[in-house]
Tab-separated table of C-alpha atoms in Angstrom:
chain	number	residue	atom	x	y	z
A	215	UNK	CA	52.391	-47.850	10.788
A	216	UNK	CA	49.353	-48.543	8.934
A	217	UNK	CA	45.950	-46.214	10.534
A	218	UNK	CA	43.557	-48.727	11.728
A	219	UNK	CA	40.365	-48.829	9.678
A	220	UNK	CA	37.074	-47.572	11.654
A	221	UNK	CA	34.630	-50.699	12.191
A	222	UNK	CA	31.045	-50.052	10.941
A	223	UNK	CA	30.156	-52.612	13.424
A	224	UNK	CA	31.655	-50.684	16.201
A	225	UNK	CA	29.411	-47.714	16.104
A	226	UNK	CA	26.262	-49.210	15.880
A	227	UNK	CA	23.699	-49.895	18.967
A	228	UNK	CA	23.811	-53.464	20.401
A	229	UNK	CA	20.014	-53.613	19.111
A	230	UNK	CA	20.884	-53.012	15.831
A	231	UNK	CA	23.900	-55.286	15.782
A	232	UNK	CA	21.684	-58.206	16.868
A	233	UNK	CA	18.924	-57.145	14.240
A	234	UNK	CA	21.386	-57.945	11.560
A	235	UNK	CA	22.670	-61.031	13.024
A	236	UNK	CA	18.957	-62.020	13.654
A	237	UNK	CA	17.958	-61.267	9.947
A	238	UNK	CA	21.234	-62.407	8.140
A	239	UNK	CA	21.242	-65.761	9.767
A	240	UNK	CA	17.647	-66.272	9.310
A	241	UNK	CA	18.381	-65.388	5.351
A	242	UNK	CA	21.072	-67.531	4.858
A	243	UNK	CA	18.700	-70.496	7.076
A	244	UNK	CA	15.870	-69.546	4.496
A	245	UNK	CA	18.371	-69.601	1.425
A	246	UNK	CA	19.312	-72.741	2.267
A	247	UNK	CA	16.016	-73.867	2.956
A	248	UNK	CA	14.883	-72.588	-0.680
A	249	UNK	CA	18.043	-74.230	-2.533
A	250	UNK	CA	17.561	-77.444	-1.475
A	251	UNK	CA	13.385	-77.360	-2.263
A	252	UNK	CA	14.212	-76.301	-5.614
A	253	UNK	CA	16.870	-78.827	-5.879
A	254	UNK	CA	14.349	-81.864	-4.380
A	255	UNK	CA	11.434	-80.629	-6.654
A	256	UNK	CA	13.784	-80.520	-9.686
A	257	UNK	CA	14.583	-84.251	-8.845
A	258	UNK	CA	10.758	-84.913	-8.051
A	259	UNK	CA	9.678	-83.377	-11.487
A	260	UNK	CA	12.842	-85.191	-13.170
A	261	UNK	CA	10.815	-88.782	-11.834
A	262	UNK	CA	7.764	-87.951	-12.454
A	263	UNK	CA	7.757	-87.207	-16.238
A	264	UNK	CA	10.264	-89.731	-16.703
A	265	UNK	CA	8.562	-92.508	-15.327
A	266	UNK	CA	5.666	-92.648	-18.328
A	267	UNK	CA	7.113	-90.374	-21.246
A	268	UNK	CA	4.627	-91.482	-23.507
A	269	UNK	CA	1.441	-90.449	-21.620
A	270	UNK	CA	2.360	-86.795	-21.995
A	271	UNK	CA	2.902	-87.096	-25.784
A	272	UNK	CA	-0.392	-84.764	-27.523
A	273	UNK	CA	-3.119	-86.892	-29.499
A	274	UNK	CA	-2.132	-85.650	-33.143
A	275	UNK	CA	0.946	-86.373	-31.973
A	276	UNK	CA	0.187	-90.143	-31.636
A	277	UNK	CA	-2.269	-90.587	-34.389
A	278	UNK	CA	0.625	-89.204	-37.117
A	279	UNK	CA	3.016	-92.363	-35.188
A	280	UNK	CA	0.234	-94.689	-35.859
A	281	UNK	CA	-0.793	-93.835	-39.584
A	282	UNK	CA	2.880	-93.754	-40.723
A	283	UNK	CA	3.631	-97.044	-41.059
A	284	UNK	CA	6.867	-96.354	-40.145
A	285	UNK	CA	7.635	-97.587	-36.257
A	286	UNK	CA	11.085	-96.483	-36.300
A	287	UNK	CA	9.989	-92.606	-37.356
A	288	UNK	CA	7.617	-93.035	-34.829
A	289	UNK	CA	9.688	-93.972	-32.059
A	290	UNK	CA	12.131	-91.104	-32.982
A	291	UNK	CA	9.371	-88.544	-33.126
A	292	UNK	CA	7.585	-89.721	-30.070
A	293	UNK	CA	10.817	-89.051	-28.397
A	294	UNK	CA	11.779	-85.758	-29.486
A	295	UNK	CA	8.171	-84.652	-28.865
A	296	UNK	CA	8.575	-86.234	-25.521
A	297	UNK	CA	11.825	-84.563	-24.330
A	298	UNK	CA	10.695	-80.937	-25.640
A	299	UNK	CA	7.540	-80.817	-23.868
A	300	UNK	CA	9.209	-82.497	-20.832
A	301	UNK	CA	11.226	-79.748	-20.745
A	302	UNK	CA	9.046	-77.115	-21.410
A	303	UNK	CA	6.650	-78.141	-18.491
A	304	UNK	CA	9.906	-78.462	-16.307
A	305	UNK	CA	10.972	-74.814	-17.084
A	306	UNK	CA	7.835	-73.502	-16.028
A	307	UNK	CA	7.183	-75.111	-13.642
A	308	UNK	CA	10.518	-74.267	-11.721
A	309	UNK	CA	10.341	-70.890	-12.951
A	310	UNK	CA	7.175	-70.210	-11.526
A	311	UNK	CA	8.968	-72.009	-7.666
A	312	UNK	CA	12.180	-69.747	-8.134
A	313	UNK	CA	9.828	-66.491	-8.314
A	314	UNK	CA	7.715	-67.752	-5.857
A	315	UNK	CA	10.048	-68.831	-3.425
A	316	UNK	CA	12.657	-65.552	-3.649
A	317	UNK	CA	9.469	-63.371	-3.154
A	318	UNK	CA	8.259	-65.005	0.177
A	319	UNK	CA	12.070	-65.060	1.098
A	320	UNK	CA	12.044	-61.322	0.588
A	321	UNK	CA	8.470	-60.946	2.429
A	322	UNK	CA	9.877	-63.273	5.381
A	323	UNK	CA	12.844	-61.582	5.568
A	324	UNK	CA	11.249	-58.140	5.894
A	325	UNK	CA	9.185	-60.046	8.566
A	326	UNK	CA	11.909	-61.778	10.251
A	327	UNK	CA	14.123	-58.684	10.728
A	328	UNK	CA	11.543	-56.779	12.431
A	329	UNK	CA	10.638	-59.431	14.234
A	330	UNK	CA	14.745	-59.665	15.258
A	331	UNK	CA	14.893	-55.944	15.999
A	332	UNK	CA	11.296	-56.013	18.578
A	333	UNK	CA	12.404	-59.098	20.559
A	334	UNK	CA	16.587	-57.506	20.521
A	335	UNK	CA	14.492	-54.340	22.476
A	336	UNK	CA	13.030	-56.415	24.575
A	337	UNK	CA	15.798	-58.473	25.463
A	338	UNK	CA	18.076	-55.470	26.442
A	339	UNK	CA	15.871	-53.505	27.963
A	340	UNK	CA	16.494	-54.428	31.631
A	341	UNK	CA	20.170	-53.442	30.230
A	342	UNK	CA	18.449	-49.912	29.222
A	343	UNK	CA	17.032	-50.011	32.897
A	344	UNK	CA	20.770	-50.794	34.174
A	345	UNK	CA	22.387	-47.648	32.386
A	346	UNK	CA	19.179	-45.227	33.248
A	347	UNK	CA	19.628	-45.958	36.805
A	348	UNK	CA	23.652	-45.381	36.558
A	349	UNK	CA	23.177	-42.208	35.087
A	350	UNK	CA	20.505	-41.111	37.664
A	351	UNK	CA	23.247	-42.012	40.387
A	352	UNK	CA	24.858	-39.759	42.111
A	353	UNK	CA	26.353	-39.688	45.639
A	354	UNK	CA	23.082	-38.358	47.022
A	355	UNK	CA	21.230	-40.947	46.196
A	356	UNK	CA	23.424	-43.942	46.241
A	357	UNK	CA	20.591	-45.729	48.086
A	358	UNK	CA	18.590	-46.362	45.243
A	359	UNK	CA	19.134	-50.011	43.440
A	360	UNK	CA	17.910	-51.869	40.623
A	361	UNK	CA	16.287	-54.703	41.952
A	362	UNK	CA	15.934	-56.118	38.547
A	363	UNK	CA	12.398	-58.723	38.645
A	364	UNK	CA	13.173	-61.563	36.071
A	365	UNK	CA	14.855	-64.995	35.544
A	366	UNK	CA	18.343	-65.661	37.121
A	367	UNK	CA	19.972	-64.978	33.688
A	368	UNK	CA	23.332	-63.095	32.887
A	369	UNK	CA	21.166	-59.704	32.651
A	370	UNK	CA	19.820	-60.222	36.392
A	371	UNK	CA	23.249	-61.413	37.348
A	372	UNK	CA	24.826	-57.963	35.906
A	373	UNK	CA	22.265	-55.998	37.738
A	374	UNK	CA	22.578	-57.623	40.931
A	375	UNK	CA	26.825	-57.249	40.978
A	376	UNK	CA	25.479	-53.176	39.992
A	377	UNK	CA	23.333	-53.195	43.455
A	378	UNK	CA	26.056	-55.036	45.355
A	379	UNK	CA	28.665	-52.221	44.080
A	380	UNK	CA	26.222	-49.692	44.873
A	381	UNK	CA	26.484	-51.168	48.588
A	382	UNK	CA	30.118	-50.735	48.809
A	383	UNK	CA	30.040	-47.378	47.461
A	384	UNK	CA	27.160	-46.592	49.977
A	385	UNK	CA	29.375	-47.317	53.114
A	386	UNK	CA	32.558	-45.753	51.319
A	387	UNK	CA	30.652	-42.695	51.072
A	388	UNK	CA	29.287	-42.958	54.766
A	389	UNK	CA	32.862	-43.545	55.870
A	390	UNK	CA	34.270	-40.545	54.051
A	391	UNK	CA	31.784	-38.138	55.002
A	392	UNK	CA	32.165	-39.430	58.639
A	393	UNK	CA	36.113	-39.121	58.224
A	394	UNK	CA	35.764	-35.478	57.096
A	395	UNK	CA	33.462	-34.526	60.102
A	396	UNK	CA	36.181	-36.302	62.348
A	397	UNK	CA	39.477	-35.147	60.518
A	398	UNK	CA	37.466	-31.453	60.530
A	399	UNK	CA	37.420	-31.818	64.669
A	400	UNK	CA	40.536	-33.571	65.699
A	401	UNK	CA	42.613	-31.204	63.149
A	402	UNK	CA	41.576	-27.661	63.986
A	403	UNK	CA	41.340	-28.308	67.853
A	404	UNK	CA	45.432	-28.356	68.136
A	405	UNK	CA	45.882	-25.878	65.867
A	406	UNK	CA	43.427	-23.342	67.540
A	407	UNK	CA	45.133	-24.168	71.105
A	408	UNK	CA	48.310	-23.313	69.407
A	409	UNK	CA	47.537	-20.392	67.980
A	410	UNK	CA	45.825	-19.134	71.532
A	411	UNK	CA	49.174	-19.628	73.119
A	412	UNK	CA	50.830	-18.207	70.584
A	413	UNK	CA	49.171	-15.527	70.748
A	414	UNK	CA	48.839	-14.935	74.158
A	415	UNK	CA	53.117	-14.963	74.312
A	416	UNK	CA	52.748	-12.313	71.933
A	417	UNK	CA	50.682	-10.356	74.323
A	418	UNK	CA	52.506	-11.057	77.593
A	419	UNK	CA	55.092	-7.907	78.466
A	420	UNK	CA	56.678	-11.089	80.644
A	421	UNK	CA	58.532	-12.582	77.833
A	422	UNK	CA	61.469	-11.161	76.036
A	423	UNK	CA	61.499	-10.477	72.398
A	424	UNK	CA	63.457	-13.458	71.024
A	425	UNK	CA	60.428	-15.428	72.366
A	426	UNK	CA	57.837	-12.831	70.999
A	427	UNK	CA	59.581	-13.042	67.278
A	428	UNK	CA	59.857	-17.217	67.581
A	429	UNK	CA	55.937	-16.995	68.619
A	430	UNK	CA	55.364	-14.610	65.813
A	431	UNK	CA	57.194	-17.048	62.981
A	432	UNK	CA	54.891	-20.004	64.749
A	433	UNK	CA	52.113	-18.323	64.614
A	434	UNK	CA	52.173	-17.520	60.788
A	435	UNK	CA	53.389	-21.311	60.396
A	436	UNK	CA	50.330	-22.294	62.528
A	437	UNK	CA	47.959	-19.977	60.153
A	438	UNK	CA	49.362	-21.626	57.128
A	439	UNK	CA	48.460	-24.909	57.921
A	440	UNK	CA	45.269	-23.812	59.253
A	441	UNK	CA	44.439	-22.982	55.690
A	442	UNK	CA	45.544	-26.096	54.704
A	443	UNK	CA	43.262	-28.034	56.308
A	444	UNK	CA	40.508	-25.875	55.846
A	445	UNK	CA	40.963	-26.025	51.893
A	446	UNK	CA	41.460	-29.990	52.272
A	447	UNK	CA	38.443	-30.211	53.873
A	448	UNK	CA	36.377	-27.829	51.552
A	449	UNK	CA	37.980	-29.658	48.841
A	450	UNK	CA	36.658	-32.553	50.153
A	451	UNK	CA	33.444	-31.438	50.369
A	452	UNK	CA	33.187	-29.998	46.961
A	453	UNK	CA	33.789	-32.664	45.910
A	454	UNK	CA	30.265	-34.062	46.576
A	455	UNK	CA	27.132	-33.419	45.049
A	456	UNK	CA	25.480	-30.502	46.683
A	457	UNK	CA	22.905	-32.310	49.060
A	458	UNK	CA	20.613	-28.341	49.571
A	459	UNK	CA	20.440	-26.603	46.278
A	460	UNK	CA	18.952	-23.358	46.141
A	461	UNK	CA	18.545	-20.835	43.387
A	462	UNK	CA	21.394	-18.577	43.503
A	463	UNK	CA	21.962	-15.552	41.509
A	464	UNK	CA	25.804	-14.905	40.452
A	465	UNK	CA	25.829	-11.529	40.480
A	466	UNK	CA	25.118	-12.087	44.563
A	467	UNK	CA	27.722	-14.138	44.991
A	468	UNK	CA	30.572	-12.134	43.091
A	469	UNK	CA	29.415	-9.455	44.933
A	470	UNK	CA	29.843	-11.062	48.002
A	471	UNK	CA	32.963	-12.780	46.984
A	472	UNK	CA	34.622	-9.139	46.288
A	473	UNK	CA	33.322	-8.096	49.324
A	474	UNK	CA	35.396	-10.942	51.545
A	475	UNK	CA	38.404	-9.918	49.235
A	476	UNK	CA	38.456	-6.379	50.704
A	477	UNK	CA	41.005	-3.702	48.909
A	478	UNK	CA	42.722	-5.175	45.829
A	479	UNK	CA	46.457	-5.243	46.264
A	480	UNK	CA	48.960	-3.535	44.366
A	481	UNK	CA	46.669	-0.827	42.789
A	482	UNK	CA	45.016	-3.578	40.760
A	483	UNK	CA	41.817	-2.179	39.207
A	484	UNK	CA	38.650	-4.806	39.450
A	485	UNK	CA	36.014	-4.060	36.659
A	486	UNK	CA	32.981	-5.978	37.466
A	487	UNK	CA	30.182	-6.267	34.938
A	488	UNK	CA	27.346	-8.101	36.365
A	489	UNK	CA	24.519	-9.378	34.511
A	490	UNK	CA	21.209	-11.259	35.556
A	491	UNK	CA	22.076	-15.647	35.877
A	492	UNK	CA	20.816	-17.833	38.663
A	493	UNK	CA	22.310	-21.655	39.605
A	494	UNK	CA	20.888	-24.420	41.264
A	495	UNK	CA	23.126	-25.161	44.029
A	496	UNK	CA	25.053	-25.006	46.766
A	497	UNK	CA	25.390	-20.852	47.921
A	498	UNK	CA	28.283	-21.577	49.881
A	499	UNK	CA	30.319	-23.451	47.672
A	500	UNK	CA	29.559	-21.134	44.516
A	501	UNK	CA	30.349	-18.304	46.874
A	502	UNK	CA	33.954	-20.115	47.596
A	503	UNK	CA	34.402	-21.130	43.872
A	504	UNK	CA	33.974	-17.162	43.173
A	505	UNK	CA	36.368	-15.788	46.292
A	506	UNK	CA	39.169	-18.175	44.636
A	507	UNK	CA	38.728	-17.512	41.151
A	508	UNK	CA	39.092	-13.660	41.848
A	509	UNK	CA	41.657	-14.578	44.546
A	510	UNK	CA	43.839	-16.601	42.354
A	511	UNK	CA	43.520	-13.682	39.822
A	512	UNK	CA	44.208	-10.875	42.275
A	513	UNK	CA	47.323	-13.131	43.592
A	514	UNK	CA	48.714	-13.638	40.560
A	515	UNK	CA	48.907	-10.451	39.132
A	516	UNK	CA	51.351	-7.367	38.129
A	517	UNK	CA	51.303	-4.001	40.396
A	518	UNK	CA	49.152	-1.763	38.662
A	519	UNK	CA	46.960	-4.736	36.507
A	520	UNK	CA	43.587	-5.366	35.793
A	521	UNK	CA	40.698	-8.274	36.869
A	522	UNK	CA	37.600	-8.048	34.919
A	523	UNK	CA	34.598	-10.428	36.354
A	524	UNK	CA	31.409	-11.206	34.906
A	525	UNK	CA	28.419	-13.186	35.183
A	526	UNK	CA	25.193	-13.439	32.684
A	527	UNK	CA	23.945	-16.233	30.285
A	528	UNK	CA	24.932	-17.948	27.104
A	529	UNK	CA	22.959	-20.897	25.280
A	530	UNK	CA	21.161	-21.578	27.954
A	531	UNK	CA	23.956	-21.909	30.837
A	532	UNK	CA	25.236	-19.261	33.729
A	533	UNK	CA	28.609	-18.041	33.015
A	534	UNK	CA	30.928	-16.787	35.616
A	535	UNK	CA	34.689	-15.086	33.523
A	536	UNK	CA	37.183	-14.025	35.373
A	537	UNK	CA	39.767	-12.794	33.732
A	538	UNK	CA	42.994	-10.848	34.467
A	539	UNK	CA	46.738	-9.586	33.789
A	540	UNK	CA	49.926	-10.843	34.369
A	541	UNK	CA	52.832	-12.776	32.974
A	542	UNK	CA	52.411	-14.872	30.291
A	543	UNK	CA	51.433	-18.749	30.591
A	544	UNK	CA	51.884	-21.155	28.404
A	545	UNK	CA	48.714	-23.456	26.815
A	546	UNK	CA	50.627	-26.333	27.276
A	547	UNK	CA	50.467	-25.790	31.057
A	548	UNK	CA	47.143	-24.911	31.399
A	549	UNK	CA	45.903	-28.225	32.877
A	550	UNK	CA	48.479	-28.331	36.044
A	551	UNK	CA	46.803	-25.364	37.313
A	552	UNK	CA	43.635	-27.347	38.621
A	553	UNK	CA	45.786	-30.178	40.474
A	554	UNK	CA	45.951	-30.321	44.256
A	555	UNK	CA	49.418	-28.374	44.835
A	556	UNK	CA	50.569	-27.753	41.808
A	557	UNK	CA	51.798	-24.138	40.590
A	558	UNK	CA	53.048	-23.082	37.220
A	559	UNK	CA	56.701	-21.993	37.927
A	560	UNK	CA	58.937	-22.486	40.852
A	561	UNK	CA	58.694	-19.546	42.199
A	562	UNK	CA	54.917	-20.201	43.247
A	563	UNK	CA	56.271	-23.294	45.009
A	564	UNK	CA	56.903	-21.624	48.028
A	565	UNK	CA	54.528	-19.146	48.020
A	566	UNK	CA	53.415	-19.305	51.629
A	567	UNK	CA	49.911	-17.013	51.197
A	568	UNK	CA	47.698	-20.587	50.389
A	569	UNK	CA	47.974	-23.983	50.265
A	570	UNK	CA	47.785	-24.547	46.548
A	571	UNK	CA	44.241	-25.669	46.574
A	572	UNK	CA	42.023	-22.854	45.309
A	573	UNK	CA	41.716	-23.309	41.573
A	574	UNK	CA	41.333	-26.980	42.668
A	575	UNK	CA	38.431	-26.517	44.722
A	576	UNK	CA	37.125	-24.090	42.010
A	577	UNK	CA	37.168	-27.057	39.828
A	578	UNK	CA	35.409	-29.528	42.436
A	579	UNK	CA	32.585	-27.178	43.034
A	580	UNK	CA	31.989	-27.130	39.233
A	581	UNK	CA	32.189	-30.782	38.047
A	582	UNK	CA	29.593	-30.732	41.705
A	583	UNK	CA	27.204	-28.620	39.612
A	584	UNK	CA	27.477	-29.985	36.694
A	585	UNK	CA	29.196	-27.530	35.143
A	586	UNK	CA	32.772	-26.498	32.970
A	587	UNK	CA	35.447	-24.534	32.834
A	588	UNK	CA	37.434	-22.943	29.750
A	589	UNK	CA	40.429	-21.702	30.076
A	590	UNK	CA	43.208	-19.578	27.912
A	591	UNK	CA	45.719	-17.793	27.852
A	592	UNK	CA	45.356	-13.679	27.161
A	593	UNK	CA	48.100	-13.015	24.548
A	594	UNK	CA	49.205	-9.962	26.884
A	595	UNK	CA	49.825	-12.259	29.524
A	596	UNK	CA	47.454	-13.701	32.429
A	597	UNK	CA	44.479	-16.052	32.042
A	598	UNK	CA	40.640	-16.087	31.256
A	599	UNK	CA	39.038	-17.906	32.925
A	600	UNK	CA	35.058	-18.893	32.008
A	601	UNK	CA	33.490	-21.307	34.174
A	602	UNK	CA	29.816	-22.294	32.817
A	603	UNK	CA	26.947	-23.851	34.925
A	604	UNK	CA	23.410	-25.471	34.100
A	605	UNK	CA	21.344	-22.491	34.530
A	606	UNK	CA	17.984	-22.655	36.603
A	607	UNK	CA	15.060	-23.650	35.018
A	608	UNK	CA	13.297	-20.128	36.506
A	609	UNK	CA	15.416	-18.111	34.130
């Protein structure tokens, strides 16, 4: 199969695509327009000096006819005379309308495409307004619109669908975050009246051991899928835009992140080097996007491994690496690990200490910042993991 072959066309602005259009139809228009004046001057000069040849014939010219005697010789001369200064004049003159006319094309050309490229700004720019305002949007302020001022064009038309999709993202938004608040309610109520009579069979000397071991099993079931729904719902709200940003150092948060982690298990040695980088946003969120990076490398470990963490600054952005041992992974995998309930090999599948949602909410409170993530595999097995945000402005 034959590679396509890249359009010029295609990677130029729609200003400078209508610019060319502008000036090349206007040339060939003006082209046109100079071909045919040639062509009808030509004609005009063509009837005017042959309508009276002999008028244009020079004086000596005549006077040599007359004292010759000879009227045929005269007539011949007179008309060779004639048709080589007819000629003459003709050739100049249309020499001098060619070089005229190509150098006002070329002057109204120059003219014509600026003129093409000023009024192609000013026609798009309410599209210019259209994409500023998309890019501005986010789902904090969704209530801001267009409310393009102008004619009832196809411009005006585009920016009024844009406001009337804005509207129906708007309410989806509302209804989401009011789902969440709801779901949060009506889903941890049951489970926490479960686990309080679960619990309280435990305690009671009244009931016999088969009963204590079947609440024992329910009660880990009933902790599982309380941290289910508490990572669904933190994914959920990761995945918004932070609505209270704050400057927040990293080094803070790790800190406190390693500090809700408690003991490392399996002898797993945690090196933390901290450096100085700070993060508009959401303290809560970054906190939770460092407890499960560190988590998910603690987790996934060998008995007797390593986790090294650290925070600081490159090219302008906060960087937060986590990196750690363990058994090799494969690149070619490397994008599962951030889906909703997916796990590299089978034997993660049932893993019943989380709900399979912690690198994914990692990932949701990034792309919430505004941020990245790069991730490879260490040849001597594990990952590194290097998640960059926009740094604040104050550092």
């Amino acid at each position: 199969m034959r590679a396509a072959v890249p359009n010029p066309m295609a990677r130029m602005s729609v200003r400078a695509r209508l610019t060319l259009v502008y000036g090349a139809l206007f040339l060939v228009s003006t082209t046109v327009l100079v071909v045919t004046l040639y062509a009808l001057t030509a004609r005009a000069i063509e009837a005017r000096f042959g309508s009276n040849p002999i008028s244009s014939v020079r004086p000596s010219v005549v006077e040599e006819i007359i004292t010759s005697g000879d009227r045929a010789r005269a007539i011949a001369t007179a008309k060779e005379e004639l048709a080589r200064q007819l000629e003459a004049q003709k050739q100049e003159v249309l020499a001098q309308l060619l070089q005229t006319s190509l150098l006002m094309l070329l002057a109204f050309g120059l003219v014509a495409v600026l003129i093409g490229y000023l009024v192609a700004g000013r026609m798009l720019r309410p599209l210019h307004t259209v994409t500023a305002t998309a890019r501005r949007l986010s789902e904090s302020n969704l209530h801001e619109r267009i409310a393009l001022a102008g004619p009832q064009d196809e411009i005006k038309d585009l920016a009024d669908t844009f406001d009337r999709m804005l509207d129906r993202l708007g309410r989806a938004f509302d209804a989401q975050r009011r789902f969440v608040a709801n779901a949060s309610h009506e889903l941890r109520t049951p489970l926490t009246i479960n686990r309080t009579v679960l619990e309280v069979a435990i305690a009671s000397r009244k009931n016999p051991p088969e009963t204590k071991a079947l609440a024992d099993v329910l009660l880990g079931n009933t902790a599982r899928h309380e941290r289910l729904i508490e990572g669904l719902l933190l994914l959920a709200r990761s995945e918004r835009e932070p609505q209270d940003r704050t400057a927040t150092p990293l080094p803070d948060v790790v800190r406190s992140a390693l500090d809700q982690l408690g003991e490392p298990p399996g002898e797993v040695d945690v090196e933390a080097r901290l450096e100085d980088a700070v993060v508009e946003g959401d303290a809560v969120l970054l906190e939770r996007c460092a407890v499960n990076l560190l988590e998910n490398a603690l987790k996934y470990n060998v008995p007797g491994g390593r986790v090294w963490v650290r925070t600081g600054l490159r090219d302008g952005m906060a960087v937060l690496h986590v990196a750690n041992t363990g058994k090799p992974v494969p690149s070619y995998e490397l994008g599962r690990i951030f889906e909703p309930f997916r796990r590299l090999r089978a034997d993660r599948i049932g893993s019943a200490e989380g709900a399979g949602l912690g690198l994914s909410i990692v990932r949701a409170v990034v792309d919430a910042h505004g941020g990245r993530i790069d991730t490879l595999p260490r040849p001597d097995g594990g990952l590194a993991i290097t998640v960059l945000f926009p740094a604040s402005a104050g550092r």
